[in-house]
PDB file of C-alpha atoms in Angstrom:
ATOM      1  CA  ARG D   1       8.296 -27.807  -4.726  1.00 69.00           C
ATOM      2  CA  GLU D   2       5.392 -26.175  -6.506  1.00 78.00           C
ATOM      3  CA  VAL D   3       4.798 -22.435  -6.146  1.00 80.00           C
ATOM      4  CA  LYS D   4       1.507 -20.646  -6.880  1.00 85.00           C
ATOM      5  CA  ARG D   5       2.080 -16.915  -7.299  1.00 87.00           C
ATOM      6  CA  ASN D   6      -0.442 -14.085  -7.638  1.00 92.00           C
ATOM      7  CA  THR D   7       0.470 -10.439  -8.186  1.00 93.00           C
ATOM      8  CA  LEU D   8      -1.885  -7.467  -8.331  1.00 94.00           C
ATOM      9  CA  THR D   9      -0.448  -4.110  -9.410  1.00 95.00           C
ATOM     10  CA  ALA D  10      -2.313  -0.806  -9.398  1.00 96.00           C
ATOM     11  CA  ALA D  11      -0.367   1.910 -11.205  1.00 96.00           C
ATOM     12  CA  LEU D  12      -0.903   5.615 -11.799  1.00 96.00           C
ATOM     13  CA  THR D  13       0.867   6.778 -14.953  1.00 96.00           C
ATOM     14  CA  GLY D  14       1.226  10.317 -16.248  1.00 96.00           C
ATOM     15  CA  ARG D  15       2.448  11.264 -19.715  1.00 96.00           C
ATOM     16  CA  TRP D  16       3.324  14.803 -20.766  1.00 96.00           C
ATOM     17  CA  GLY D  17       3.976  16.064 -24.279  1.00 95.00           C
ATOM     18  CA  LEU D  18       7.082  18.244 -24.075  1.00 95.00           C
ATOM     19  CA  SER D  19       7.020  18.993 -27.802  1.00 94.00           C
ATOM     20  CA  ASN D  20       5.391  17.657 -30.960  1.00 93.00           C
ATOM     21  CA  ARG D  21       7.808  14.709 -30.895  1.00 95.00           C
ATOM     22  CA  LEU D  22       9.033  14.358 -27.290  1.00 97.00           C
ATOM     23  CA  GLU D  23       7.038  12.758 -24.467  1.00 97.00           C
ATOM     24  CA  ALA D  24       7.863  12.171 -20.786  1.00 98.00           C
ATOM     25  CA  GLU D  25       6.308   9.511 -18.552  1.00 97.00           C
ATOM     26  CA  LEU D  26       6.159   8.813 -14.804  1.00 98.00           C
ATOM     27  CA  ARG D  27       4.718   5.543 -13.461  1.00 97.00           C
ATOM     28  CA  VAL D  28       4.011   4.938  -9.756  1.00 97.00           C
ATOM     29  CA  PRO D  29       2.877   1.363  -8.951  1.00 97.00           C
ATOM     30  CA  TYR D  30       1.482  -0.197  -5.781  1.00 97.00           C
ATOM     31  CA  VAL D  31       2.007  -3.957  -5.577  1.00 96.00           C
ATOM     32  CA  TYR D  32       0.161  -6.696  -3.691  1.00 95.00           C
ATOM     33  CA  ARG D  33       1.672 -10.206  -3.838  1.00 92.00           C
ATOM     34  CA  SER D  34       0.748 -13.586  -2.406  1.00 91.00           C
ATOM     35  CA  ASP D  35       2.740 -16.818  -2.788  1.00 86.00           C
ATOM     36  CA  ALA D  36       1.775 -20.354  -1.772  1.00 85.00           C
ATOM     37  CA  SER D  37       4.473 -23.036  -1.857  1.00 79.00           C
ATOM     38  CA  ILE D  38       3.589 -26.729  -1.720  1.00 79.00           C
ATOM     39  CA  SER D  39       6.613 -28.924  -0.977  1.00 70.00           C
ATOM     40  CA  ARG D  40       7.680 -32.264   0.466  1.00 66.00           C
ATOM     41  CA  GLU D  41      10.792 -32.895   2.559  1.00 59.00           C
ATOM     42  CA  ILE D  42      13.114 -35.158   0.588  1.00 56.00           C
ATOM     43  CA  PHE D  43      15.604 -36.054   3.338  1.00 54.00           C
ATOM     44  CA  THR D  44      13.190 -36.954   6.132  1.00 54.00           C
ATOM     45  CA  GLY D  45      11.147 -39.597   4.331  1.00 56.00           C
ATOM     46  CA  SER D  46       7.935 -37.564   4.616  1.00 57.00           C
ATOM     47  CA  ALA D  47       5.011 -38.828   2.568  1.00 59.00           C
ATOM     48  CA  SER D  48       2.851 -35.742   3.094  1.00 65.00           C
ATOM     49  CA  GLU D  49       3.043 -32.337   1.479  1.00 68.00           C
ATOM     50  CA  GLN D  50       3.289 -29.083   3.407  1.00 69.00           C
ATOM     51  CA  SER D  51       2.108 -25.598   2.462  1.00 72.00           C
ATOM     52  CA  PHE D  52       4.015 -22.364   3.065  1.00 74.00           C
ATOM     53  CA  SER D  53       2.291 -19.050   2.350  1.00 82.00           C
ATOM     54  CA  SER D  54       3.460 -15.434   2.451  1.00 85.00           C
ATOM     55  CA  ARG D  55       2.177 -12.016   1.396  1.00 89.00           C
ATOM     56  CA  GLY D  56       3.484  -8.538   0.785  1.00 90.00           C
ATOM     57  CA  HIS D  57       2.113  -5.170  -0.262  1.00 92.00           C
ATOM     58  CA  ALA D  58       3.809  -1.795  -0.589  1.00 94.00           C
ATOM     59  CA  LEU D  59       4.920   0.799  -3.118  1.00 95.00           C
ATOM     60  CA  GLY D  60       6.597  -0.761  -6.158  1.00 95.00           C
ATOM     61  CA  ASP D  61       9.522   0.455  -8.257  1.00 96.00           C
ATOM     62  CA  VAL D  62       8.812   3.913  -9.679  1.00 97.00           C
ATOM     63  CA  GLU D  63       9.688   4.289 -13.376  1.00 98.00           C
ATOM     64  CA  MET D  64      10.511   7.310 -15.565  1.00 98.00           C
ATOM     65  CA  ALA D  65      10.721   7.346 -19.353  1.00 98.00           C
ATOM     66  CA  LEU D  66      11.305   9.560 -22.390  1.00 98.00           C
ATOM     67  CA  ARG D  67      10.037   8.856 -25.926  1.00 97.00           C
ATOM     68  CA  TYR D  68      11.018  10.668 -29.095  1.00 97.00           C
ATOM     69  CA  GLN D  69       9.548  10.334 -32.582  1.00 96.00           C
ATOM     70  CA  LEU D  70      12.586   9.982 -34.818  1.00 95.00           C
ATOM     71  CA  ASN D  71      11.012  10.589 -38.227  1.00 93.00           C
ATOM     72  CA  GLN D  72       8.043  12.009 -40.122  1.00 89.00           C
ATOM     73  CA  PRO D  73       7.417   9.200 -42.616  1.00 85.00           C
ATOM     74  CA  SER D  74       5.469   9.070 -45.832  1.00 78.00           C
ATOM     75  CA  ALA D  75       2.380   6.902 -46.248  1.00 76.00           C
ATOM     76  CA  ASP D  76       4.310   3.704 -47.020  1.00 81.00           C
ATOM     77  CA  ARG D  77       6.953   3.963 -44.269  1.00 89.00           C
ATOM     78  CA  PRO D  78       6.730   3.275 -40.525  1.00 92.00           C
ATOM     79  CA  TYR D  79       6.977   5.690 -37.647  1.00 94.00           C
ATOM     80  CA  LEU D  80      10.132   5.147 -35.573  1.00 96.00           C
ATOM     81  CA  ILE D  81      10.035   5.997 -31.871  1.00 97.00           C
ATOM     82  CA  GLY D  82      13.085   5.842 -29.611  1.00 97.00           C
ATOM     83  CA  SER D  83      12.661   5.446 -25.856  1.00 97.00           C
ATOM     84  CA  LEU D  84      14.716   5.440 -22.684  1.00 98.00           C
ATOM     85  CA  ARG D  85      13.253   4.055 -19.437  1.00 98.00           C
ATOM     86  CA  PHE D  86      14.781   4.201 -15.951  1.00 98.00           C
ATOM     87  CA  LYS D  87      13.503   1.970 -13.141  1.00 97.00           C
ATOM     88  CA  SER D  88      14.257   2.903  -9.549  1.00 96.00           C
ATOM     89  CA  ARG D  89      14.236   0.601  -6.517  1.00 95.00           C
ATOM     90  CA  THR D  90      11.659   2.361  -4.383  1.00 95.00           C
ATOM     91  CA  GLY D  91       9.822  -0.924  -3.791  1.00 93.00           C
ATOM     92  CA  LYS D  92      10.381  -3.150  -0.786  1.00 92.00           C
ATOM     93  CA  ASP D  93      13.854  -4.667  -1.230  1.00 90.00           C
ATOM     94  CA  PRO D  94      14.052  -8.498  -1.564  1.00 90.00           C
ATOM     95  CA  PHE D  95      17.194  -8.402   0.610  1.00 89.00           C
ATOM     96  CA  ASP D  96      15.414  -6.519   3.413  1.00 88.00           C
ATOM     97  CA  VAL D  97      12.454  -8.839   3.896  1.00 88.00           C
ATOM     98  CA  VAL D  98      12.994 -11.618   6.454  1.00 86.00           C
ATOM     99  CA  THR D  99      14.030 -14.911   4.829  1.00 83.00           C
ATOM    100  CA  ASP D 100      13.373 -18.325   6.403  1.00 78.00           C
ATOM    101  CA  CYS D 101      16.996 -19.114   5.620  1.00 71.00           C
ATOM    102  CA  VAL D 102      19.196 -22.185   5.772  1.00 60.00           C
ATOM    103  CA  THR D 103      22.429 -21.115   7.475  1.00 55.00           C
ATOM    104  CA  ARG D 104      22.018 -18.626  10.329  1.00 53.00           C
ATOM    105  CA  CYS D 105      18.528 -19.231  11.667  1.00 59.00           C
ATOM    106  CA  ILE D 106      18.740 -19.934  15.400  1.00 52.00           C
ATOM    107  CA  GLY D 107      16.597 -22.935  16.217  1.00 51.00           C
ATOM    108  CA  ASN D 108      15.925 -23.524  12.522  1.00 53.00           C
ATOM    109  CA  THR D 109      18.920 -25.148  10.852  1.00 53.00           C
ATOM    110  CA  THR D 110      17.167 -25.963   7.612  1.00 61.00           C
ATOM    111  CA  GLY D 111      14.399 -23.490   6.788  1.00 66.00           C
ATOM    112  CA  THR D 112      12.549 -23.172   3.517  1.00 70.00           C
ATOM    113  CA  GLY D 113      14.765 -20.484   1.994  1.00 73.00           C
ATOM    114  CA  LEU D 114      11.603 -18.503   1.219  1.00 78.00           C
ATOM    115  CA  PRO D 115      10.785 -14.923   2.324  1.00 82.00           C
ATOM    116  CA  LEU D 116       8.317 -14.566   5.186  1.00 83.00           C
ATOM    117  CA  ASP D 117       7.200 -11.176   3.788  1.00 87.00           C
ATOM    118  CA  LEU D 118       7.251 -10.746   0.014  1.00 90.00           C
ATOM    119  CA  PRO D 119       9.167  -7.874  -1.643  1.00 92.00           C
ATOM    120  CA  THR D 120       7.425  -5.474  -4.012  1.00 93.00           C
ATOM    121  CA  GLY D 121      10.513  -4.315  -5.942  1.00 93.00           C
ATOM    122  CA  SER D 122      13.445  -5.907  -7.743  1.00 93.00           C
ATOM    123  CA  GLY D 123      16.096  -4.330  -5.506  1.00 93.00           C
ATOM    124  CA  PHE D 124      18.141  -3.112  -8.501  1.00 96.00           C
ATOM    125  CA  TYR D 125      18.250  -0.022 -10.701  1.00 97.00           C
ATOM    126  CA  SER D 126      17.825  -0.609 -14.432  1.00 97.00           C
ATOM    127  CA  LEU D 127      18.049   1.401 -17.660  1.00 98.00           C
ATOM    128  CA  GLN D 128      16.242   0.347 -20.832  1.00 98.00           C
ATOM    129  CA  PRO D 129      16.778   1.884 -24.278  1.00 98.00           C
ATOM    130  CA  GLY D 130      14.348   0.766 -26.954  1.00 98.00           C
ATOM    131  CA  LEU D 131      13.120   1.303 -30.511  1.00 98.00           C
ATOM    132  CA  THR D 132       9.472   0.960 -31.606  1.00 97.00           C
ATOM    133  CA  TRP D 133       8.018   1.034 -35.107  1.00 96.00           C
ATOM    134  CA  LEU D 134       4.397   1.638 -36.140  1.00 95.00           C
ATOM    135  CA  MET D 135       3.013   1.254 -39.634  1.00 93.00           C
ATOM    136  CA  ALA D 136      -0.576   1.931 -40.669  1.00 89.00           C
ATOM    137  CA  SER D 137      -2.097  -0.192 -43.402  1.00 85.00           C
ATOM    138  CA  ASP D 138      -5.824   0.554 -43.309  1.00 81.00           C
ATOM    139  CA  PRO D 139      -7.712  -0.930 -41.506  1.00 83.00           C
ATOM    140  CA  ALA D 140      -4.771  -2.488 -39.590  1.00 90.00           C
ATOM    141  CA  VAL D 141      -1.772  -1.065 -37.761  1.00 93.00           C
ATOM    142  CA  PHE D 142       1.366  -3.192 -37.545  1.00 95.00           C
ATOM    143  CA  PHE D 143       3.801  -2.626 -34.695  1.00 96.00           C
ATOM    144  CA  GLY D 144       6.968  -4.018 -33.203  1.00 97.00           C
ATOM    145  CA  GLY D 145       9.888  -3.115 -31.000  1.00 97.00           C
ATOM    146  CA  ILE D 146      13.237  -4.140 -29.612  1.00 98.00           C
ATOM    147  CA  SER D 147      14.752  -3.206 -26.251  1.00 98.00           C
ATOM    148  CA  TYR D 148      17.747  -3.912 -24.033  1.00 98.00           C
ATOM    149  CA  THR D 149      17.529  -3.689 -20.239  1.00 98.00           C
ATOM    150  CA  HIS D 150      20.754  -3.142 -18.316  1.00 98.00           C
ATOM    151  CA  ASN D 151      20.452  -4.082 -14.636  1.00 97.00           C
ATOM    152  CA  PHE D 152      22.945  -2.327 -12.382  1.00 97.00           C
ATOM    153  CA  GLY D 153      24.688  -4.559  -9.852  1.00 95.00           C
ATOM    154  CA  ARG D 154      25.030  -3.994  -6.104  1.00 94.00           C
ATOM    155  CA  SER D 155      27.985  -4.678  -3.823  1.00 93.00           C
ATOM    156  CA  ASP D 156      28.147  -5.629  -0.127  1.00 90.00           C
ATOM    157  CA  VAL D 157      24.678  -7.174  -0.294  1.00 91.00           C
ATOM    158  CA  SER D 158      23.316  -9.056   2.712  1.00 89.00           C
ATOM    159  CA  ARG D 159      19.876 -10.439   3.422  1.00 85.00           C
ATOM    160  CA  ARG D 160      17.806 -10.389   6.599  1.00 84.00           C
ATOM    161  CA  VAL D 161      17.188 -13.725   8.308  1.00 82.00           C
ATOM    162  CA  LEU D 162      15.410 -14.756  11.489  1.00 78.00           C
ATOM    163  CA  ASP D 163      16.066 -13.056  14.850  1.00 75.00           C
ATOM    164  CA  GLY D 164      17.275  -9.833  13.199  1.00 75.00           C
ATOM    165  CA  GLN D 165      20.501 -11.344  11.843  1.00 79.00           C
ATOM    166  CA  ARG D 166      21.954 -10.765   8.398  1.00 82.00           C
ATOM    167  CA  GLU D 167      23.597 -13.228   6.032  1.00 82.00           C
ATOM    168  CA  TYR D 168      26.372 -11.790   3.828  1.00 86.00           C
ATOM    169  CA  ILE D 169      25.941 -12.462   0.112  1.00 88.00           C
ATOM    170  CA  GLY D 170      28.528 -10.188  -1.577  1.00 92.00           C
ATOM    171  CA  SER D 171      28.057  -8.436  -4.926  1.00 95.00           C
ATOM    172  CA  ILE D 172      25.058  -9.315  -7.078  1.00 95.00           C
ATOM    173  CA  LYS D 173      24.572  -8.480 -10.778  1.00 96.00           C
ATOM    174  CA  PRO D 174      21.248  -9.594 -12.330  1.00 95.00           C
ATOM    175  CA  GLY D 175      21.316 -10.692 -15.941  1.00 95.00           C
ATOM    176  CA  ASN D 176      20.546  -8.136 -18.638  1.00 97.00           C
ATOM    177  CA  ILE D 177      17.445  -8.585 -20.776  1.00 97.00           C
ATOM    178  CA  TRP D 178      16.889  -8.515 -24.539  1.00 98.00           C
ATOM    179  CA  GLY D 179      13.257  -7.837 -25.442  1.00 97.00           C
ATOM    180  CA  LEU D 180      11.353  -8.209 -28.710  1.00 97.00           C
ATOM    181  CA  ASN D 181       7.678  -7.673 -29.472  1.00 97.00           C
ATOM    182  CA  PHE D 182       5.507  -7.535 -32.590  1.00 97.00           C
ATOM    183  CA  GLY D 183       1.851  -7.676 -33.533  1.00 97.00           C
ATOM    184  CA  MET D 184      -1.039  -5.943 -35.228  1.00 96.00           C
ATOM    185  CA  GLY D 185      -4.166  -3.985 -34.335  1.00 95.00           C
ATOM    186  CA  MET D 186      -7.321  -3.750 -36.392  1.00 94.00           C
ATOM    187  CA  ALA D 187     -10.192  -1.280 -36.177  1.00 91.00           C
ATOM    188  CA  LEU D 188     -13.616  -2.902 -35.855  1.00 91.00           C
ATOM    189  CA  ASN D 189     -15.549   0.366 -36.082  1.00 89.00           C
ATOM    190  CA  ASP D 190     -15.070   4.044 -35.172  1.00 88.00           C
ATOM    191  CA  ARG D 191     -14.995   3.230 -31.432  1.00 92.00           C
ATOM    192  CA  SER D 192     -13.424  -0.205 -30.961  1.00 94.00           C
ATOM    193  CA  SER D 193     -10.362  -2.113 -32.095  1.00 94.00           C
ATOM    194  CA  PHE D 194      -8.808  -5.536 -31.620  1.00 95.00           C
ATOM    195  CA  SER D 195      -5.104  -6.406 -31.325  1.00 96.00           C
ATOM    196  CA  MET D 196      -2.883  -9.443 -31.000  1.00 96.00           C
ATOM    197  CA  GLY D 197       0.856  -9.777 -30.552  1.00 97.00           C
ATOM    198  CA  MET D 198       3.828 -11.602 -29.098  1.00 97.00           C
ATOM    199  CA  ASP D 199       6.227 -10.441 -26.379  1.00 97.00           C
ATOM    200  CA  LEU D 200       9.621 -12.198 -26.091  1.00 97.00           C
ATOM    201  CA  SER D 201      12.388 -11.763 -23.503  1.00 97.00           C
ATOM    202  CA  SER D 202      15.799 -13.374 -23.062  1.00 97.00           C
ATOM    203  CA  ILE D 203      17.216 -12.948 -19.533  1.00 96.00           C
ATOM    204  CA  GLY D 204      20.917 -13.479 -18.882  1.00 96.00           C
ATOM    205  CA  ARG D 205      22.499 -15.316 -15.946  1.00 95.00           C
ATOM    206  CA  THR D 206      22.824 -13.706 -12.526  1.00 95.00           C
ATOM    207  CA  LYS D 207      26.359 -13.175 -11.238  1.00 94.00           C
ATOM    208  CA  GLN D 208      27.547 -13.297  -7.623  1.00 93.00           C
ATOM    209  CA  ASN D 209      30.968 -11.821  -6.835  1.00 93.00           C
ATOM    210  CA  GLY D 210      31.693 -11.651 -10.574  1.00 91.00           C
ATOM    211  CA  THR D 211      30.927 -15.335 -11.217  1.00 93.00           C
ATOM    212  CA  PRO D 212      27.693 -16.729 -12.696  1.00 93.00           C
ATOM    213  CA  VAL D 213      25.561 -18.393 -10.022  1.00 91.00           C
ATOM    214  CA  ALA D 214      25.728 -22.166 -10.457  1.00 88.00           C
ATOM    215  CA  SER D 215      21.946 -22.599 -10.481  1.00 85.00           C
ATOM    216  CA  SER D 216      21.356 -19.610 -12.793  1.00 89.00           C
ATOM    217  CA  VAL D 217      20.741 -20.152 -16.511  1.00 93.00           C
ATOM    218  CA  ARG D 218      19.665 -17.945 -19.402  1.00 94.00           C
ATOM    219  CA  THR D 219      15.874 -17.860 -19.369  1.00 94.00           C
ATOM    220  CA  GLN D 220      13.557 -17.425 -22.348  1.00 95.00           C
ATOM    221  CA  LEU D 221      10.105 -15.913 -21.791  1.00 96.00           C
ATOM    222  CA  ALA D 222       7.270 -15.596 -24.291  1.00 97.00           C
ATOM    223  CA  THR D 223       3.743 -14.253 -23.901  1.00 97.00           C
ATOM    224  CA  LEU D 224       0.909 -14.360 -26.445  1.00 97.00           C
ATOM    225  CA  LEU D 225      -1.171 -11.178 -26.101  1.00 97.00           C
ATOM    226  CA  MET D 226      -4.722 -10.394 -27.177  1.00 97.00           C
ATOM    227  CA  GLY D 227      -6.319  -7.019 -26.526  1.00 97.00           C
ATOM    228  CA  TYR D 228      -9.464  -4.992 -27.011  1.00 96.00           C
ATOM    229  CA  SER D 229      -9.886  -1.211 -26.949  1.00 96.00           C
ATOM    230  CA  TYR D 230     -13.099   0.795 -26.723  1.00 96.00           C
ATOM    231  CA  ARG D 231     -13.331   4.591 -26.901  1.00 95.00           C
ATOM    232  CA  LEU D 232     -15.715   5.728 -24.156  1.00 94.00           C
ATOM    233  CA  SER D 233     -15.495   9.401 -25.076  1.00 93.00           C
ATOM    234  CA  GLN D 234     -13.300  11.851 -26.954  1.00 90.00           C
ATOM    235  CA  ARG D 235     -10.851  11.874 -24.006  1.00 93.00           C
ATOM    236  CA  THR D 236     -11.227   8.417 -22.427  1.00 95.00           C
ATOM    237  CA  THR D 237     -10.503   4.906 -23.731  1.00 95.00           C
ATOM    238  CA  LEU D 238     -10.833   1.503 -22.073  1.00 96.00           C
ATOM    239  CA  ASN D 239      -8.064  -1.003 -22.911  1.00 96.00           C
ATOM    240  CA  VAL D 240      -8.153  -4.663 -21.855  1.00 97.00           C
ATOM    241  CA  SER D 241      -5.450  -7.224 -22.713  1.00 97.00           C
ATOM    242  CA  VAL D 242      -4.905 -10.872 -21.796  1.00 97.00           C
ATOM    243  CA  GLY D 243      -1.531 -12.597 -21.950  1.00 97.00           C
ATOM    244  CA  ALA D 244      -0.929 -16.359 -22.037  1.00 96.00           C
ATOM    245  CA  GLY D 245       2.540 -17.562 -21.035  1.00 95.00           C
ATOM    246  CA  LEU D 246       4.050 -20.095 -23.427  1.00 94.00           C
ATOM    247  CA  PRO D 247       7.239 -21.448 -21.725  1.00 92.00           C
ATOM    248  CA  ARG D 248       6.892 -22.734 -18.166  1.00 89.00           C
ATOM    249  CA  ASP D 249       9.006 -19.864 -16.762  1.00 89.00           C
ATOM    250  CA  THR D 250       6.499 -17.274 -18.020  1.00 92.00           C
ATOM    251  CA  PRO D 251       3.480 -16.348 -15.844  1.00 91.00           C
ATOM    252  CA  ASP D 252       0.550 -18.518 -16.933  1.00 92.00           C
ATOM    253  CA  LEU D 253      -1.926 -15.659 -17.192  1.00 94.00           C
ATOM    254  CA  THR D 254      -1.725 -11.864 -17.114  1.00 95.00           C
ATOM    255  CA  LEU D 255      -4.726  -9.537 -17.236  1.00 96.00           C
ATOM    256  CA  THR D 256      -4.183  -5.819 -17.804  1.00 96.00           C
ATOM    257  CA  VAL D 257      -6.873  -3.119 -17.651  1.00 96.00           C
ATOM    258  CA  ARG D 258      -6.001   0.487 -18.559  1.00 96.00           C
ATOM    259  CA  LEU D 259      -8.121   3.638 -18.660  1.00 95.00           C
ATOM    260  CA  PRO D 260      -6.143   6.363 -20.467  1.00 94.00           C
ATOM    261  CA  MET D 261      -7.556   9.884 -20.102  1.00 94.00           C
ATOM    262  CA  SER D 262      -6.265  12.911 -21.992  1.00 92.00           C
ATOM    263  CA  PHE D 263      -6.409  16.468 -20.655  1.00 87.00           C
TER     264      PHE D 263
END
C-alpha cells in the first residue's frame, strides 16, 4: 500500500505580552486534508492496483501557550526562554469518523481499514514544556531548543464503523515525544534575513490497554528547514520556510507562510 497525503492548514495566532518577560499565545487552526491510497489485494491474486481516496476539513486542535524569558544575559551569553504549550482536541476526532473497518462492517467483511472521512485533530490532549536559547553573534543569530510532549491517554475508546456501529478498542495512550531543534539565522540587509536549521523528533510507542501495540515502534523524524524573512513595514513581516523530510516517516515537503503583524 502506498499513501499520498496532502494537508493544508490555515491558522490564526494571537500573541499578547503580559509583561516585559511573559507572553501568552492562542492558535486556532482550520485543517483541510486529502489522502489517496494505492493498494493491491494480496490474498485474491489481483494483478491490478486500486485507489482509495478520502477528504476531511474542519476546525483543528486549538493550542494555548505561555513563554517566559528566564534571564537577562550579557553580550556573550544566550537568552533562555521557557515555554509551556497545551493542545486541546477540538478537531474532528479520528475515532468519530467512519472507518471502512475489518471486523463489524455488514456486507463488507474485509474493508480497507481506512477512514472514509479524514479527522482534523489528534483526538488526545497534550502538554509540552520546552526550553529555547537564542544567541546573537553579529551578523548571525544562533538558536536551539529542546521539548517534551506528554500525550494524555483515553479510556473506553471505540471507533465508528459502517452502518452506525461502533467497534470497542479500549484504552489508548499515544507515545510521548522528545523534540530537538537547532539552527542559525543571518541578516542579509536591514529588511531581509535567511535561516537554516534542523528539527528532530523521537516518538514513543503507542499503548493499548497498557500494552504496547504490536505494530507500533519508536519513530524518528527529522526535517531540514530553510527560511527567508522580509520586513514589509515597521509592523509587518513576511516569513517563508521550506522543510525537507529526511527519514521516510517524515513528510516529504512542508511549506509554511507566516505574516506576523504587531499592534
